[in-house]
Coordinates of C-alpha atoms and ligand atoms in Angstrom, one line a residue:
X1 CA 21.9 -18.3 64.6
X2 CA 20.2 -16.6 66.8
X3 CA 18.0 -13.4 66.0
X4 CA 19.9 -9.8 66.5
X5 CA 18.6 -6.5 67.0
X6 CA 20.4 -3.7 65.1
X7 CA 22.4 -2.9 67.7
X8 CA 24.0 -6.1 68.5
X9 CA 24.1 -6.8 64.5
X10 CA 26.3 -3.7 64.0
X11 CA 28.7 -4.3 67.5
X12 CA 29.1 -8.3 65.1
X13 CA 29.4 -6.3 62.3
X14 CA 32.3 -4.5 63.6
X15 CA 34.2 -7.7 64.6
X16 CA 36.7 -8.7 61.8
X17 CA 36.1 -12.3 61.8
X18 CA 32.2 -11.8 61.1
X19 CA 32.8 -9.6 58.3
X20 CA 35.1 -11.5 56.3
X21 CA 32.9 -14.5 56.6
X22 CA 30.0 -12.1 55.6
X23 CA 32.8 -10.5 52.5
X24 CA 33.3 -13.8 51.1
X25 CA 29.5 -15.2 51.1
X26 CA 28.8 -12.0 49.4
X27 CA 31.6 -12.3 46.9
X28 CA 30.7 -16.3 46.6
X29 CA 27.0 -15.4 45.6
X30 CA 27.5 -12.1 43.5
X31 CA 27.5 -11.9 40.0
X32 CA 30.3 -9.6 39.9
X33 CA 33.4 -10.7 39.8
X34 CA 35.5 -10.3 42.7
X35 CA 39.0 -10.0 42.7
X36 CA 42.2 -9.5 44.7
X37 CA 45.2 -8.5 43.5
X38 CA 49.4 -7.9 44.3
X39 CA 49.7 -4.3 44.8
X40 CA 53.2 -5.2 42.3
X41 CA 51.9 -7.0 39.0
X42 CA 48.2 -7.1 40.1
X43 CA 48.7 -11.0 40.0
X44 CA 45.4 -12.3 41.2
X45 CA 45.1 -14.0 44.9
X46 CA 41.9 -14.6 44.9
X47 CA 38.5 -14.8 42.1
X48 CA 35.1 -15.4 43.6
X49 CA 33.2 -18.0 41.0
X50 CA 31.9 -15.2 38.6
X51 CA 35.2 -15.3 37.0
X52 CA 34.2 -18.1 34.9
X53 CA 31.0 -16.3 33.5
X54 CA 32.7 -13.6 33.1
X55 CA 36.3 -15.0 31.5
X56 CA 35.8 -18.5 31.3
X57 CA 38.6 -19.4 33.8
X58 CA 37.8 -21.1 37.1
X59 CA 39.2 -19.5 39.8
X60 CA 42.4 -22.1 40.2
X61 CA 43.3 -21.2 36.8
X62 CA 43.3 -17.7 37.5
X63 CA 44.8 -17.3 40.6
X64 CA 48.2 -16.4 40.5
X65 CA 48.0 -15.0 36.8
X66 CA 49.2 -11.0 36.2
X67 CA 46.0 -9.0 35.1
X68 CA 49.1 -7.0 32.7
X69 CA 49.1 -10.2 30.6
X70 CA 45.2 -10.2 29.7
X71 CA 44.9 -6.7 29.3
X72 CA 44.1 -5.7 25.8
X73 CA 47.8 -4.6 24.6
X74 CA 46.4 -1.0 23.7
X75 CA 44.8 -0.4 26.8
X76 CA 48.3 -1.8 28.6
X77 CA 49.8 1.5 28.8
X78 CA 46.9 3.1 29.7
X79 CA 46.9 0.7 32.8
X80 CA 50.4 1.7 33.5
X81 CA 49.7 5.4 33.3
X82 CA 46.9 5.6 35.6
X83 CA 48.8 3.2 38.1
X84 CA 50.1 5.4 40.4
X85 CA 46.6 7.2 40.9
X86 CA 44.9 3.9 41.7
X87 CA 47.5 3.7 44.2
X88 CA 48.5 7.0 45.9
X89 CA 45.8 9.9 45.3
X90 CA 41.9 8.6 46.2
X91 CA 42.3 5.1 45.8
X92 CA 39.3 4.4 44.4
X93 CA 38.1 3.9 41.1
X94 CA 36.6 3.1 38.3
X95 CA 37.0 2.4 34.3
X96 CA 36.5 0.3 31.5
X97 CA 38.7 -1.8 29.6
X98 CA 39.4 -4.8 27.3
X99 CA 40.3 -8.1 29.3
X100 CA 41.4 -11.5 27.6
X101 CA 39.1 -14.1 27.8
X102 CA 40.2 -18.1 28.2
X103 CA 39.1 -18.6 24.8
X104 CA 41.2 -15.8 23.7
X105 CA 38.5 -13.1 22.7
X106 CA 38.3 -9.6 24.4
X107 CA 35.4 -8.5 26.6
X108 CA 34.8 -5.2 27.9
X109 CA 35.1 -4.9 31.9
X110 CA 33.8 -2.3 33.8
X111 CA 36.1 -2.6 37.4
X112 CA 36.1 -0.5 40.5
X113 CA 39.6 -0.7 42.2
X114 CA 40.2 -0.2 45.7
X115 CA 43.8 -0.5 47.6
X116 CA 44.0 -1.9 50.7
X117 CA 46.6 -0.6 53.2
X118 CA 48.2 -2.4 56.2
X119 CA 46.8 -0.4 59.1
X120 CA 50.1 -0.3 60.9
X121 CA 52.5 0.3 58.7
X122 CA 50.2 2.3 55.9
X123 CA 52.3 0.0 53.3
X124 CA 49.7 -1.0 50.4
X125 CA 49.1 -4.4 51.2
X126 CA 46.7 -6.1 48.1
X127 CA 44.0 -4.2 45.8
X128 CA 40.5 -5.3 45.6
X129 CA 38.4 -5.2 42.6
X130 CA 35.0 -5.6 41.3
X131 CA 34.3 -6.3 37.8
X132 CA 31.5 -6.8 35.7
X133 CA 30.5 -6.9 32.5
X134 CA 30.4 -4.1 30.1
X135 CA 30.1 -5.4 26.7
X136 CA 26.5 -4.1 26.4
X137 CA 27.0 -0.9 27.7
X138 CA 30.0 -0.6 25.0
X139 CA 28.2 -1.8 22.3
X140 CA 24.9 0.5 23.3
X141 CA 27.3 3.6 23.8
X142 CA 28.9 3.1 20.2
X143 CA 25.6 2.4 18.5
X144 CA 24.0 5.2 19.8
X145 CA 27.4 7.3 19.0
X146 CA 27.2 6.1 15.7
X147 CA 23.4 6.5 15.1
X148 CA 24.2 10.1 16.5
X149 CA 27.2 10.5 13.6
X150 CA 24.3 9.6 11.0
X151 CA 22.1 11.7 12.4
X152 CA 24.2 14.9 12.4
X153 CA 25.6 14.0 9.2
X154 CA 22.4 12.7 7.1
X155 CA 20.8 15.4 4.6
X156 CA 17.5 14.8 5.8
X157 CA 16.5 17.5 8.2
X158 CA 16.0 15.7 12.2
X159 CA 14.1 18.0 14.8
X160 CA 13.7 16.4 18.2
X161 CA 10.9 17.8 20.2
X162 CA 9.6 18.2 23.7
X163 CA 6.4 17.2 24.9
X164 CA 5.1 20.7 24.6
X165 CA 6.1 21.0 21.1
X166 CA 9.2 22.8 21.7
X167 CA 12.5 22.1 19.5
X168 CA 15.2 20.2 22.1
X169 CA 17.8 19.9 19.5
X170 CA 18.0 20.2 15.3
X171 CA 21.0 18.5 13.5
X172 CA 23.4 20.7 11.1
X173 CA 20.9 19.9 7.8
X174 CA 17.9 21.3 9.3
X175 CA 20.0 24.2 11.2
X176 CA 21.0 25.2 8.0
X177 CA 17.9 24.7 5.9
X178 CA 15.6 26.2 8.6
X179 CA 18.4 29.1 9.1
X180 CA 18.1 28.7 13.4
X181 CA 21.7 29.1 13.3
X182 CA 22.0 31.3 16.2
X183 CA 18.6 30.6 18.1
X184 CA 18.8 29.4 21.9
X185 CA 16.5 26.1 21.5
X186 CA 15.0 26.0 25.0
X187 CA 12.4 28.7 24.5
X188 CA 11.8 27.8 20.6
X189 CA 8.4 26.5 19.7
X190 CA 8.1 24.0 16.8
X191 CA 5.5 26.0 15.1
X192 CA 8.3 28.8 14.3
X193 CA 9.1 26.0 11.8
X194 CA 5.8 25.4 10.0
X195 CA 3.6 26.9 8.0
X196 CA 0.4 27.3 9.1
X197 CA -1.2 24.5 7.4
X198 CA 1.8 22.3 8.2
X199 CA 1.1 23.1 11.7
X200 CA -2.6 22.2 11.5
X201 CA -1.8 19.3 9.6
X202 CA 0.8 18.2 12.6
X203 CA -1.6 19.1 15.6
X204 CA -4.7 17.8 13.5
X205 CA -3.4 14.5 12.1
X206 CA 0.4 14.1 13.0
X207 CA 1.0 14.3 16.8
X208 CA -2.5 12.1 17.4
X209 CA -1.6 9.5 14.9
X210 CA 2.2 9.4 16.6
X211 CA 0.8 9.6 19.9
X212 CA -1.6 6.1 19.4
X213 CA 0.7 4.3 17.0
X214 CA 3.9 5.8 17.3
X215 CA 4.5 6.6 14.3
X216 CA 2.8 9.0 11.5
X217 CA 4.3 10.2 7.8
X218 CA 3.2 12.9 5.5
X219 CA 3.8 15.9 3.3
X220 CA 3.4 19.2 4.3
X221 CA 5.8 22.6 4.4
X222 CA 8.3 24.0 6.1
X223 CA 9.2 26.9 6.5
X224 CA 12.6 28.6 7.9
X225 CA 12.8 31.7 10.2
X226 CA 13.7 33.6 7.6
X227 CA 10.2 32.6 5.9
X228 CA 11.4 30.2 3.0
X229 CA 9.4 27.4 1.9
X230 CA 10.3 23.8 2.2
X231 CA 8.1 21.1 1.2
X232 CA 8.9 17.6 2.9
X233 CA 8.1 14.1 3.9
X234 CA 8.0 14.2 7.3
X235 CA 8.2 11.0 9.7
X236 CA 7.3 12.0 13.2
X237 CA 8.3 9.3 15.7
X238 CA 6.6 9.6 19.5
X239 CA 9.1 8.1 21.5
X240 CA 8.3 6.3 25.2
X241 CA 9.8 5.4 28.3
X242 CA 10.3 2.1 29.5
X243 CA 7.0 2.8 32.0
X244 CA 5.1 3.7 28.7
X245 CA 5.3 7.5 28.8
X246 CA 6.3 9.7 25.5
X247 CA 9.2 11.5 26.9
X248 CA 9.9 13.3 23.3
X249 CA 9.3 13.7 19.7
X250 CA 11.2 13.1 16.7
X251 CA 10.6 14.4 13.2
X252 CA 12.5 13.6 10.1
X253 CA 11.9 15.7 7.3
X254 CA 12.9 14.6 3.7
X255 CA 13.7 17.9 1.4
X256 CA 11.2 17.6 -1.1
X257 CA 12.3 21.1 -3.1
X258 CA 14.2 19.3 -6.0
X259 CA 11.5 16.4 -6.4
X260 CA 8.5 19.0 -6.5
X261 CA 10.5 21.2 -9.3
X262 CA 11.6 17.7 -11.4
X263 CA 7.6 17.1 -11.2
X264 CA 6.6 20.5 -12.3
X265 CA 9.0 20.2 -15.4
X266 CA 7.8 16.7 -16.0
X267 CA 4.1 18.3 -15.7
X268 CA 4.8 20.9 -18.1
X269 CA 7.1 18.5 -20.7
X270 CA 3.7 16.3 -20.3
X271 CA 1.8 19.1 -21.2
X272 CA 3.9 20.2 -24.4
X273 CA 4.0 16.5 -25.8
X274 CA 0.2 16.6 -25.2
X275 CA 0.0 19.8 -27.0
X276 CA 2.9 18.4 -29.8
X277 CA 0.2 15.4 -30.0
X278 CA -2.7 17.6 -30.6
X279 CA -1.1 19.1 -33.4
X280 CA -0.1 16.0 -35.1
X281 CA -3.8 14.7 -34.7
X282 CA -4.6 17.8 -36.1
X283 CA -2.1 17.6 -39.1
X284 CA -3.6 13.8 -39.9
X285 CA -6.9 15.5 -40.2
X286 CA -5.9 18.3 -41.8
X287 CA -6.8 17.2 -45.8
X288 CA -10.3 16.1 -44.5
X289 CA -10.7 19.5 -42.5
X290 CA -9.6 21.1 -45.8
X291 CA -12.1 19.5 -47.5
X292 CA -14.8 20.5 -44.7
X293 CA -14.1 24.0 -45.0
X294 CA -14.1 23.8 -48.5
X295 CA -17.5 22.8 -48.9
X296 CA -19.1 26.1 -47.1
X297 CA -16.6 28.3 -48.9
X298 CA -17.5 27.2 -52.0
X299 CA -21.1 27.4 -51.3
X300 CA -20.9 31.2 -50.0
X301 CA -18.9 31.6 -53.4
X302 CA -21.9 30.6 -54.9
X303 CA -24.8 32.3 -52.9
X304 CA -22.7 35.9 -53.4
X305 CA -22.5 35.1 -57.5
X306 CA -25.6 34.7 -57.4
X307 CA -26.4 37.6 -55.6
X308 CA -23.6 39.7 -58.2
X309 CA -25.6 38.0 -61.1
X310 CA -29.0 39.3 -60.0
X311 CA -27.6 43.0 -60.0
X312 CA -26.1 42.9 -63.3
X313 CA -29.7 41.5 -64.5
X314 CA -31.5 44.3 -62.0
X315 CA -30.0 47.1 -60.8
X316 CA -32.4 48.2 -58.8
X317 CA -32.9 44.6 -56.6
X318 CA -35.3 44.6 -53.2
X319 CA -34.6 43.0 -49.7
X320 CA -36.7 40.7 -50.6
X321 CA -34.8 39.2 -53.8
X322 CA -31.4 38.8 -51.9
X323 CA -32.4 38.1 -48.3
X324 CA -32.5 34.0 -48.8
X325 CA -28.7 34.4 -50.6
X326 CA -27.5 36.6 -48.1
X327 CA -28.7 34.6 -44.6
X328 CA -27.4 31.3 -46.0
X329 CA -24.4 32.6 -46.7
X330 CA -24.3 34.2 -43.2
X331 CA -25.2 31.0 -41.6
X332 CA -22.5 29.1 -43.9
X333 CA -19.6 31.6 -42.9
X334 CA -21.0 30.8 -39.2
X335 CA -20.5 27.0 -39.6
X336 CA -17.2 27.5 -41.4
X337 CA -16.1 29.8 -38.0
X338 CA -17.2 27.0 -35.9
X339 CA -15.1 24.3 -37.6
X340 CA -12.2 26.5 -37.5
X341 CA -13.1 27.6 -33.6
X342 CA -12.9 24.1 -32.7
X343 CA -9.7 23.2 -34.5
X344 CA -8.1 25.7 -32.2
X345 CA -9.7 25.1 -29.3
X346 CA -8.3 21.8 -29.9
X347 CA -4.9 23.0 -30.6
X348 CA -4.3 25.3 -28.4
X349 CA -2.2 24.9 -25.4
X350 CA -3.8 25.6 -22.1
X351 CA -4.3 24.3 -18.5
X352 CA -6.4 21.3 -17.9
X353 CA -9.6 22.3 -16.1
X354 CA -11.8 19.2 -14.9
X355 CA -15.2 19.6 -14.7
X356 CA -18.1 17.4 -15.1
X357 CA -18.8 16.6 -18.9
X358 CA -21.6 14.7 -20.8
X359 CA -19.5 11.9 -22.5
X360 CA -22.6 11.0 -25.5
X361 CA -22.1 14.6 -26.7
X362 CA -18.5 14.8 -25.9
X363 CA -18.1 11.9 -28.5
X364 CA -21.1 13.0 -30.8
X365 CA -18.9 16.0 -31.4
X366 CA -15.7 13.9 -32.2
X367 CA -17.7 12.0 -34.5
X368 CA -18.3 15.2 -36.3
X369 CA -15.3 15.7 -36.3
X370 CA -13.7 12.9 -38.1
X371 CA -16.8 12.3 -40.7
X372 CA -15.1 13.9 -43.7
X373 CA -12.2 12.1 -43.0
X374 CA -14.4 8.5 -42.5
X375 CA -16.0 9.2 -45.3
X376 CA -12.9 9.3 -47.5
X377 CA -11.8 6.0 -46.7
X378 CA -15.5 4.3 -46.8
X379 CA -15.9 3.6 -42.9
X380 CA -19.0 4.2 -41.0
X381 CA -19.0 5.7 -37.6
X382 CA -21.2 4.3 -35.4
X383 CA -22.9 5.3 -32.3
X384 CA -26.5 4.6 -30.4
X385 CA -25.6 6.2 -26.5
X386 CA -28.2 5.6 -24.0
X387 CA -29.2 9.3 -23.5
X388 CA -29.7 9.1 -19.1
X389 CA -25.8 7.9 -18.8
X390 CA -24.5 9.9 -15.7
X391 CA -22.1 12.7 -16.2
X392 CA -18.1 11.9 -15.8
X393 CA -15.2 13.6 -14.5
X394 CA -12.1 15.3 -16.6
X395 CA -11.1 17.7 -18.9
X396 CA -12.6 18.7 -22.0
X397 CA -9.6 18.9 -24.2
X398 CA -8.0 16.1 -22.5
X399 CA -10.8 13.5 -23.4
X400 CA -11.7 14.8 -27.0
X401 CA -7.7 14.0 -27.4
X402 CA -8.3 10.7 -26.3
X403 CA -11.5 10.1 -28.1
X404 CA -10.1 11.6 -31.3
X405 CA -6.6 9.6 -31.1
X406 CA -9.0 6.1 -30.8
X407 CA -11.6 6.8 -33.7
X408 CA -8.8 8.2 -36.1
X409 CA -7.1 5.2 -35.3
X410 CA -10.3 2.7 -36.0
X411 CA -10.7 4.4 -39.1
X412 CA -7.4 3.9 -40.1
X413 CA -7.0 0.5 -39.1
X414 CA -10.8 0.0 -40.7
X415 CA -9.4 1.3 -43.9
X416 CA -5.8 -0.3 -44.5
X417 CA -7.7 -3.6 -43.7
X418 CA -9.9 -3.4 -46.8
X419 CA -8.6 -0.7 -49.1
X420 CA -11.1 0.4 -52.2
X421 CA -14.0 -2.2 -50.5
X422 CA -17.1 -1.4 -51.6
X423 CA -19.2 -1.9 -48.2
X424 CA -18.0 0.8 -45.7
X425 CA -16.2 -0.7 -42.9
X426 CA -18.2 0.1 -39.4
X427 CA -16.3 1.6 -36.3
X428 CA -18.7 0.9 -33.6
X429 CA -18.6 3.5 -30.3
X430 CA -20.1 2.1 -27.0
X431 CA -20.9 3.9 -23.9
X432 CA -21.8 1.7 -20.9
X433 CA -21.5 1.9 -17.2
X434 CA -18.5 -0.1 -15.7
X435 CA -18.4 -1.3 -12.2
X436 CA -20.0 1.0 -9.6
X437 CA -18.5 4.2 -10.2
X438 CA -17.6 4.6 -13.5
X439 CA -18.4 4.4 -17.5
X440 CA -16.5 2.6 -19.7
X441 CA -16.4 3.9 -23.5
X442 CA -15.4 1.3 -26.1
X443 CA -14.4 2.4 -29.7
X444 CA -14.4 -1.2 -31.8
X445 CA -13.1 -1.5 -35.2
X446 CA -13.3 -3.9 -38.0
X447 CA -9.4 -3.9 -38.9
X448 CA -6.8 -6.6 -39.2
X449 CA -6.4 -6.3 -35.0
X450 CA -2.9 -6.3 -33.0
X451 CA -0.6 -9.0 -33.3
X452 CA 0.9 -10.8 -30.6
X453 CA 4.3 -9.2 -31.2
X454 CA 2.9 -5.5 -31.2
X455 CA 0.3 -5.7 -28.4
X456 CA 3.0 -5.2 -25.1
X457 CA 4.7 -2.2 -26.9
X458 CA 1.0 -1.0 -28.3
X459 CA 1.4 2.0 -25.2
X460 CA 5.0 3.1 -25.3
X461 CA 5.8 6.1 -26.2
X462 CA 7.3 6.5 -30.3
X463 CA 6.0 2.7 -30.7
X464 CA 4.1 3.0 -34.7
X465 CA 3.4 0.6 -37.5
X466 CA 2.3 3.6 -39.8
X467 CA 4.6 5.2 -42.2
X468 CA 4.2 8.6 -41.0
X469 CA 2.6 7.9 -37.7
X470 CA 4.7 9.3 -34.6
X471 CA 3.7 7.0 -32.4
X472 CA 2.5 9.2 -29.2
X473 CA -1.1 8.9 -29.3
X474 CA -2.1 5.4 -27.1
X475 CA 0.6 6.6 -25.0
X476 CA -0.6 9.7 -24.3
X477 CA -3.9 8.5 -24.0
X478 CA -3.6 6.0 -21.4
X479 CA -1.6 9.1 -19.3
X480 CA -4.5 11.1 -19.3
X481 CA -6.9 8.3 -18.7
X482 CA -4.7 6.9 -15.6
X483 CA -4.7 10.5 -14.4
X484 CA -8.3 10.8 -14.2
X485 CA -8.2 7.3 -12.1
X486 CA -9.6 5.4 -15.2
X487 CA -7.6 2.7 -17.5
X488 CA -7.2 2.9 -21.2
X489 CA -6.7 -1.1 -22.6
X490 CA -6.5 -2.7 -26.2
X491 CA -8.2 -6.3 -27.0
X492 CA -8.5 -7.9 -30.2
X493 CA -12.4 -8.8 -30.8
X494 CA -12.9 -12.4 -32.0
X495 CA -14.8 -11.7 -35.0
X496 CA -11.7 -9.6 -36.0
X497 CA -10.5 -6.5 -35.6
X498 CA -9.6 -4.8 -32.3
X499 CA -11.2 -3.0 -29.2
X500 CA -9.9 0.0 -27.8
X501 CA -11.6 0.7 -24.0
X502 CA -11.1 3.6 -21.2
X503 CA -13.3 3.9 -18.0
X504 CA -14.1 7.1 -16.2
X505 CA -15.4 8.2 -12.8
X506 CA -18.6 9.2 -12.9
X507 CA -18.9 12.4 -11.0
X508 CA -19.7 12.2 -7.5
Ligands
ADP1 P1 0.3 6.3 -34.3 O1 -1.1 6.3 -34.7 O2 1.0 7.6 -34.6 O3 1.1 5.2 -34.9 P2 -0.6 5.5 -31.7 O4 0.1 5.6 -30.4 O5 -1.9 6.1 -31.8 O6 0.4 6.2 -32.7 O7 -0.7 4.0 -32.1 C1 0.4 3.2 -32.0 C2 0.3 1.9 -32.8 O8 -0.8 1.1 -32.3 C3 -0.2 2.1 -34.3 O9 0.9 2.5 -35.1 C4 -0.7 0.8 -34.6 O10 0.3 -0.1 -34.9 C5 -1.4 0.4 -33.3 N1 -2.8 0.6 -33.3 C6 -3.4 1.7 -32.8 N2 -4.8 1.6 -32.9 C7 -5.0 0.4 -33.6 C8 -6.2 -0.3 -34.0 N3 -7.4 0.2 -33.9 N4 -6.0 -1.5 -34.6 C9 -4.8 -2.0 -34.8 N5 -3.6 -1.4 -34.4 C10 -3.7 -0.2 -33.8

């Protein structure tokens, strides 16, 4: 063929011949389906090839076949209904619909219609169609419908957000939660929504992270217009273009509220069976505190009758013949206040305070503690610290409770291993540093150790082999251990007897 300018292609384009030829190429090559059809029963007269990708038929089986019988049979009616607007008003257009495949399943076709009239006598003379697939489309539409349903719906609060961190639309839970009920979102900034370290935290860390990765998660508040509080887990999602662009933001917020308040309660239950704990450590030491106390009591008894006996020898007594009596007594009532001062510091319920703490003396002081009651059933405490350990992190009542529940415990188990022995039993405490950062303190005993049944319930909570033992202590322990970022472990030593060990950080 020879080459055409546009003029002479146009002048060919209008002859009829030329563009049929041209029609049918097209309709040969496309990968739209191309169809003609009786104005009547839109039986087809002609397919181009795409009919078999698209419905599995060649185009001899079609041909000649009613479109009405390979509609889907609910969208039949619909067919018939819109029929006469195909035909009569604008003659063109478009919808979707189910059509039967050869193999008998539906696919989705999206078809523009277009009648074709006899020029003379205006009569319509066939209807021309292109088709194409629509399956995806469908299938996108209703996912995205759905994921919409979910989104509205879900309890989680979902903020989308423009690029200039203003809120482009909220679904009902965070309307409600964040009471925008009435607010006109185009001229809303995000930060109306935030507290003001949430919104540091989402400019700082949150829209940076999301814009590099995509993605970022973390706590932070809330806060609604009307100024309540909301604490949440928020996801914020940067989301692109197909070129790479973000176009938009979107942020799901997870109501923490109830899971904060459950923790609080758990916190504060923690902190009365701690306190509960205390106590009953304090009731098992109770008959040897007794007897500590008794011991300066009864010696101020005796400085004062002494005192009482040298004025009924001589009435008229100096300074100088009372003043020993009367400053050891002083300094006995003094110790006898301390022992008592420390039983109810121990016992009293208060707020853990961390703070950096000498563990030697920390322990030295337990030691003291227990010694009346190690001394009534024969065991010997041990303990040679190396005097330049570093200092450690934690609280002071916590770790005396923990120190207090393992040497009471070695002493007991020291003691029921060799009742009315005549060598005291030894209960050895170690202090050593464990790997980089930390000290490990180890409180040995010379027992009968744990057998193999007892040792994986050794930690639970009410889990006791003593007659009147309650069974909180290790428990409690390891809690307060694991919340200071140490462990708390039991092993039974190979000479006999067992090892209790906990590991601290060492302050930084
Ligand atoms: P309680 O002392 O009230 O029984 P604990 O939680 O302190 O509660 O201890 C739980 C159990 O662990 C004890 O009853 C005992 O069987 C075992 N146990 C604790 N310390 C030792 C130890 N040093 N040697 C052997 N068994 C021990």
């Amino acid at each position: 063929m020879k080459n055409r300018t546009p003029e002479e292609g146009l002048t060919a384009l209008t002859d009829d011949a030329e563009r049929n030829r041209l029609l049918a190429e097209m309709a040969e090559q496309s990968t739209d389906m191309i169809s003609r059809h009786t104005p009547e029963d839109w039986r087809f007269i002609y397919a181009s090839p795409a009919v078999t990708h698209l419905l599995g038929y060649t185009v001899e089986e079609i041909v000649g076949i009613s479109a009405y019988d390979l509609y889907h049979p609910d969208d039949v009616e619909d067919f018939r209904l819109r029929a006469p607007t195909v035909n009569y008003d604008r003659g063109l257009y478009t919808h979707t619909y189910r059509f039967r495949c050869k193999d008998g399943h539906y696919t989705w076709l999206e078809s523009t219609s277009r009648t074709i009239r006899d020029p003379e006598s205006n009569d319509i003379r066939e209807i021309l169609v292109v088709s194409r697939d629509a399956t995806h489309r469908i299938m996108a539409d209703k996912a995205s419908r759905r994921l919409a349903r979910v989104l509205e719906s879900t309890q989680d609060l979902v903020i989308f957000a423009n690029l200039d961190f203003t809120v482009s639309h909220l679904n009902e839970a965070a309307r409600k939660a964040l009471e925008v009920e009435c607010v006109d979102y185009s001229s809303f900034p995000l930060s109306w929504l935030l507290t003001e370290r949430g919104l540091a935290t989402l400019m700082e860390d949150g829209f940076p992270a999301a814009k590099e990765t995509g993605y970022w998660r973390g706590e932070l508040t809330m806060q609604s217009l009307k100024a309540s509080r909301i604490p949440v887990m928020l996801e914020l999602l940067a989301h692109r273009s197909l070129h790479g662009d973000i176009e938009y933001f979107s942020l799901v917020a997870h109501d923490l509220t109830e899971k904060k308040a459950a923790e609080e309660q758990l916190k504060q239950y923690q902190g009365e069976i701690d306190h509960a704990s205390r106590l009953v450590t304090m009731g098992e030491l109770a008959s040897s505190l007794a007897h500590e106390l008794n011991q300066p009591l009864s010696a101020m008894v005796n400085y004062l009758r002494g005192i009482e006996r040298r004025f009924a020898d001589k009435p008229t007594l100096s300074w100088s013949d009372v003043e020993l009596p009367i400053t050891r007594s002083i300094r006995t009532a003094l110790r006898a206040g301390e022992i008592i001062h420390r039983m109810m510091d121990f016992t009293r319920k208060q707020e853990p305070v961390i703070t950096s703490l000498n563990l030697p003396d920390l322990i030295g002081e337990m030691i003291d503690f227990c010694e009346n009651m190690a001394e009534r059933h024969n065991v010997h405490v041990a303990f040679e610290p190396d005097p330049d350990l570093p200092a450690v992190r934690g609280d002071q009542v916590q770790l005396e409770q923990v120190v207090l529940n393992l040497i009471v415990n070695a002493i007991e188990a020291s003691a029921s291993a060799s009742p009315g022995h005549k060598d005291s039993a030894i209960v050895r405490i170690n202090v050593v540093p464990h790997e980089s950062r930390q000290l490990r303190v180890e409180v040995e005993d010379q027992g009968r150790g744990i057998s193999e049944v007892d040792m994986p319930r050794l930690f639970d909570r009410f889990f006791s082999t003593k007659e009147t033992g309650l069974g909180m202590g290790l428990a409690i322990s390891r809690s307060l251990v694991e919340n200071l970022g140490g462990e708390l472990w039991a092993e039974n030593l190979v000479a006999g007897g067992a090892r209790f060990s906990f590991t601290l950080n060492i302050t930084d």
